[in-house]
């Protein structure tokens, strides 16, 4: 009987589901504050109030507001701009550039722009943005380019780090400056121009 009671889901303490709900509520609150009111409004106090939790609950899982903001941001963005794997470096990068341009033309772009701007005065946020958003995606793009070199699709003397800057820098530039449309046509034209110099 004791074993049966142990294996009965209804007999288990409900702490974990409540924790998961609280975790999701905190991330959602951080995202909503960032999108609707800007980074300055995303304080631990404001997140706690909106999520219906205590500040102690937030600090139990995150060391500071920058970490909460980045987790919230990554929880919604990771599925929006995945890297494809077609087996061809040029097509993989082109598709990803189109996805990124489309995402950056909407709310995501405004959020990223706000994070970059606030990161200029907030070292913790800047480091979180570089290590958890930019670095991860740069690594994925670099690995795709390195496979392209191995498959003789791209030049042997290609510097993947510089190539990533050249491919993606203009997308971030248009997203931040807003001087021209950030759309599929731009992403395709940009990819064509850059890969003309990268091809083997």
CSV table of C-alpha atoms in Angstrom, one decimal:
chain,number,residue,atom,x,y,z
A,1,UNK,CA,0.0,0.0,0.0
A,2,UNK,CA,2.8,2.4,0.8
A,3,UNK,CA,4.4,1.7,-2.6
A,4,UNK,CA,1.1,2.3,-4.3
A,5,UNK,CA,0.6,5.6,-2.5
A,6,UNK,CA,4.1,6.6,-3.4
A,7,UNK,CA,3.4,6.1,-7.1
A,8,UNK,CA,-0.1,7.8,-7.0
A,9,UNK,CA,0.3,11.2,-8.8
A,10,UNK,CA,-2.4,12.7,-6.6
A,11,UNK,CA,-0.3,11.8,-3.5
A,12,UNK,CA,2.7,13.8,-4.7
A,13,UNK,CA,3.2,17.3,-3.3
A,14,UNK,CA,2.0,20.0,-5.7
A,15,UNK,CA,5.1,22.2,-5.4
A,16,UNK,CA,6.7,21.5,-8.8
A,17,UNK,CA,3.6,22.5,-10.9
A,18,UNK,CA,3.2,25.7,-8.9
A,19,UNK,CA,6.9,26.5,-9.4
A,20,UNK,CA,6.6,25.9,-13.2
A,21,UNK,CA,3.6,28.2,-13.3
A,22,UNK,CA,5.3,30.9,-11.3
A,23,UNK,CA,8.4,30.5,-13.6
A,24,UNK,CA,6.3,31.0,-16.7
A,25,UNK,CA,4.4,33.9,-15.1
A,26,UNK,CA,7.7,35.7,-14.3
A,27,UNK,CA,9.0,35.3,-17.8
A,28,UNK,CA,5.8,36.5,-19.3
A,29,UNK,CA,5.7,39.5,-17.0
A,30,UNK,CA,9.2,40.5,-17.9
A,31,UNK,CA,8.4,40.2,-21.6
A,32,UNK,CA,5.2,42.3,-21.3
A,33,UNK,CA,7.0,45.0,-19.3
A,34,UNK,CA,9.8,45.1,-21.8
A,35,UNK,CA,7.6,45.2,-24.8
A,36,UNK,CA,5.0,47.7,-23.5
A,37,UNK,CA,6.9,50.0,-21.2
A,38,UNK,CA,10.6,49.6,-22.0
A,39,UNK,CA,13.6,48.2,-20.1
A,40,UNK,CA,13.6,51.0,-17.5
A,41,UNK,CA,10.2,49.7,-16.3
A,42,UNK,CA,11.5,46.1,-15.9
A,43,UNK,CA,12.4,46.1,-12.3
A,44,UNK,CA,12.3,43.1,-10.0
A,45,UNK,CA,9.5,44.8,-8.1
A,46,UNK,CA,7.5,45.4,-11.2
A,47,UNK,CA,8.0,41.8,-12.5
A,48,UNK,CA,7.0,40.4,-9.1
A,49,UNK,CA,3.8,42.5,-8.9
A,50,UNK,CA,2.7,41.6,-12.4
A,51,UNK,CA,3.5,37.9,-12.0
A,52,UNK,CA,1.9,37.7,-8.6
A,53,UNK,CA,5.0,36.4,-6.8
A,54,UNK,CA,7.4,37.7,-4.3
A,55,UNK,CA,10.8,39.3,-5.1
A,56,UNK,CA,12.3,36.4,-3.1
A,57,UNK,CA,10.9,33.9,-5.6
A,58,UNK,CA,12.5,35.8,-8.4
A,59,UNK,CA,15.9,36.0,-6.7
A,60,UNK,CA,15.7,32.3,-5.9
A,61,UNK,CA,16.0,31.6,-9.7
A,62,UNK,CA,17.8,34.7,-11.1
A,63,UNK,CA,20.7,36.8,-9.8
A,64,UNK,CA,19.4,40.1,-11.3
A,65,UNK,CA,16.8,41.7,-13.6
A,66,UNK,CA,19.1,41.3,-16.6
A,67,UNK,CA,19.0,37.5,-16.3
A,68,UNK,CA,15.2,37.5,-16.0
A,69,UNK,CA,14.9,39.7,-19.0
A,70,UNK,CA,17.2,37.5,-21.1
A,71,UNK,CA,15.4,34.3,-20.1
A,72,UNK,CA,12.1,35.9,-20.9
A,73,UNK,CA,13.4,37.2,-24.3
A,74,UNK,CA,15.0,33.8,-25.2
A,75,UNK,CA,11.8,32.0,-24.2
A,76,UNK,CA,9.9,33.6,-27.0
A,77,UNK,CA,12.6,34.2,-29.6
A,78,UNK,CA,14.3,30.8,-29.8
A,79,UNK,CA,11.6,29.2,-31.9
A,80,UNK,CA,11.1,32.3,-34.2
A,81,UNK,CA,14.5,32.3,-36.0
A,82,UNK,CA,15.9,28.8,-36.1
A,83,UNK,CA,18.7,27.9,-38.4
A,84,UNK,CA,17.7,25.5,-41.1
A,85,UNK,CA,19.8,22.5,-42.2
A,86,UNK,CA,19.3,22.0,-46.0
A,87,UNK,CA,22.8,20.6,-46.6
A,88,UNK,CA,23.9,23.8,-48.4
A,89,UNK,CA,25.6,26.6,-46.5
A,90,UNK,CA,24.4,29.4,-48.8
A,91,UNK,CA,20.7,28.3,-48.6
A,92,UNK,CA,20.9,27.7,-44.8
A,93,UNK,CA,22.3,31.2,-44.2
A,94,UNK,CA,19.9,32.8,-46.7
A,95,UNK,CA,16.8,31.3,-45.1
A,96,UNK,CA,18.0,32.3,-41.7
A,97,UNK,CA,18.7,35.8,-42.8
A,98,UNK,CA,15.2,36.1,-44.2
A,99,UNK,CA,13.7,34.8,-40.9
A,100,UNK,CA,15.8,37.2,-38.9
A,101,UNK,CA,14.9,40.2,-41.1
A,102,UNK,CA,11.2,39.3,-40.8
A,103,UNK,CA,11.4,38.9,-37.0
A,104,UNK,CA,13.4,42.1,-36.6
A,105,UNK,CA,10.8,44.1,-38.6
A,106,UNK,CA,8.3,43.6,-35.8
A,107,UNK,CA,8.1,43.5,-32.0
A,108,UNK,CA,11.2,41.4,-31.8
A,109,UNK,CA,13.3,44.0,-33.5
A,110,UNK,CA,12.1,46.7,-31.1
A,111,UNK,CA,12.9,44.5,-28.2
A,112,UNK,CA,16.4,43.7,-29.4
A,113,UNK,CA,17.0,47.4,-30.2
A,114,UNK,CA,15.9,48.3,-26.6
A,115,UNK,CA,18.2,45.6,-25.2
A,116,UNK,CA,21.2,46.8,-27.2
A,117,UNK,CA,20.5,50.4,-26.2
A,118,UNK,CA,20.1,49.7,-22.5
A,119,UNK,CA,23.2,47.4,-22.6
A,120,UNK,CA,25.4,50.5,-23.3
A,121,UNK,CA,24.8,51.6,-19.7
A,122,UNK,CA,24.1,48.2,-18.1
A,123,UNK,CA,27.2,45.9,-18.2
A,124,UNK,CA,25.2,42.9,-16.9
A,125,UNK,CA,22.6,43.2,-19.6
A,126,UNK,CA,25.2,43.7,-22.3
A,127,UNK,CA,27.1,40.6,-21.2
A,128,UNK,CA,23.9,38.6,-21.1
A,129,UNK,CA,22.9,39.8,-24.6
A,130,UNK,CA,26.4,38.9,-26.0
A,131,UNK,CA,26.8,35.5,-24.3
A,132,UNK,CA,23.2,34.2,-24.5
A,133,UNK,CA,21.9,35.7,-27.7
A,134,UNK,CA,24.6,36.9,-30.0
A,135,UNK,CA,27.4,34.4,-29.2
A,136,UNK,CA,25.1,31.3,-29.6
A,137,UNK,CA,23.8,32.5,-32.9
A,138,UNK,CA,27.2,33.5,-34.2
A,139,UNK,CA,28.5,30.0,-33.3
A,140,UNK,CA,25.6,28.4,-35.3
A,141,UNK,CA,26.2,30.6,-38.3
A,142,UNK,CA,30.0,30.0,-38.2
A,143,UNK,CA,29.5,26.2,-38.0
A,144,UNK,CA,27.3,26.4,-41.1
A,145,UNK,CA,30.0,28.4,-43.0
A,146,UNK,CA,32.7,26.0,-41.9
A,147,UNK,CA,30.7,23.1,-43.3
A,148,UNK,CA,30.4,25.0,-46.5
A,149,UNK,CA,34.2,25.3,-46.6
A,150,UNK,CA,34.6,21.6,-46.0
A,151,UNK,CA,32.1,20.8,-48.8
A,152,UNK,CA,34.1,23.1,-51.1
A,153,UNK,CA,31.0,25.4,-51.5
A,154,UNK,CA,32.9,28.3,-50.0
A,155,UNK,CA,36.5,29.7,-50.3
A,156,UNK,CA,39.1,27.9,-48.4
A,157,UNK,CA,40.6,31.2,-47.1
A,158,UNK,CA,37.3,32.4,-45.8
A,159,UNK,CA,37.3,33.9,-42.3
A,160,UNK,CA,34.0,32.7,-40.8
A,161,UNK,CA,34.0,35.3,-38.0
A,162,UNK,CA,34.4,38.2,-40.5
A,163,UNK,CA,31.8,36.5,-42.9
A,164,UNK,CA,29.2,36.4,-40.1
A,165,UNK,CA,29.8,40.1,-39.4
A,166,UNK,CA,29.4,40.9,-43.1
A,167,UNK,CA,26.3,38.8,-43.5
A,168,UNK,CA,24.4,39.8,-40.4
A,169,UNK,CA,25.8,43.3,-39.6
A,170,UNK,CA,23.6,45.1,-42.2
A,171,UNK,CA,20.4,43.4,-40.8
A,172,UNK,CA,21.2,44.8,-37.3
A,173,UNK,CA,22.1,48.1,-38.9
A,174,UNK,CA,18.8,48.5,-40.6
A,175,UNK,CA,17.0,47.3,-37.5
A,176,UNK,CA,18.7,49.9,-35.3
A,177,UNK,CA,18.8,52.9,-37.7
A,178,UNK,CA,15.5,52.2,-39.6
A,179,UNK,CA,16.7,54.1,-42.7
A,180,UNK,CA,15.3,51.5,-45.1
A,181,UNK,CA,13.0,48.5,-45.2
A,182,UNK,CA,14.1,45.3,-43.4
A,183,UNK,CA,12.3,42.7,-45.4
A,184,UNK,CA,12.8,39.5,-47.5
A,185,UNK,CA,13.9,41.3,-50.6
A,186,UNK,CA,16.7,43.0,-48.6
A,187,UNK,CA,17.8,39.7,-47.0
A,188,UNK,CA,17.9,38.0,-50.4
A,189,UNK,CA,19.8,40.8,-52.1
A,190,UNK,CA,22.3,41.0,-49.2
A,191,UNK,CA,22.9,37.2,-49.3
A,192,UNK,CA,23.5,37.4,-53.0
A,193,UNK,CA,26.0,40.2,-52.8
A,194,UNK,CA,27.9,38.6,-49.9
A,195,UNK,CA,28.0,35.0,-51.2
A,196,UNK,CA,29.2,36.3,-54.5
A,197,UNK,CA,32.5,36.9,-52.8
A,198,UNK,CA,32.4,33.9,-50.5
A,199,UNK,CA,31.9,31.2,-53.1
A,200,UNK,CA,34.7,28.7,-53.9
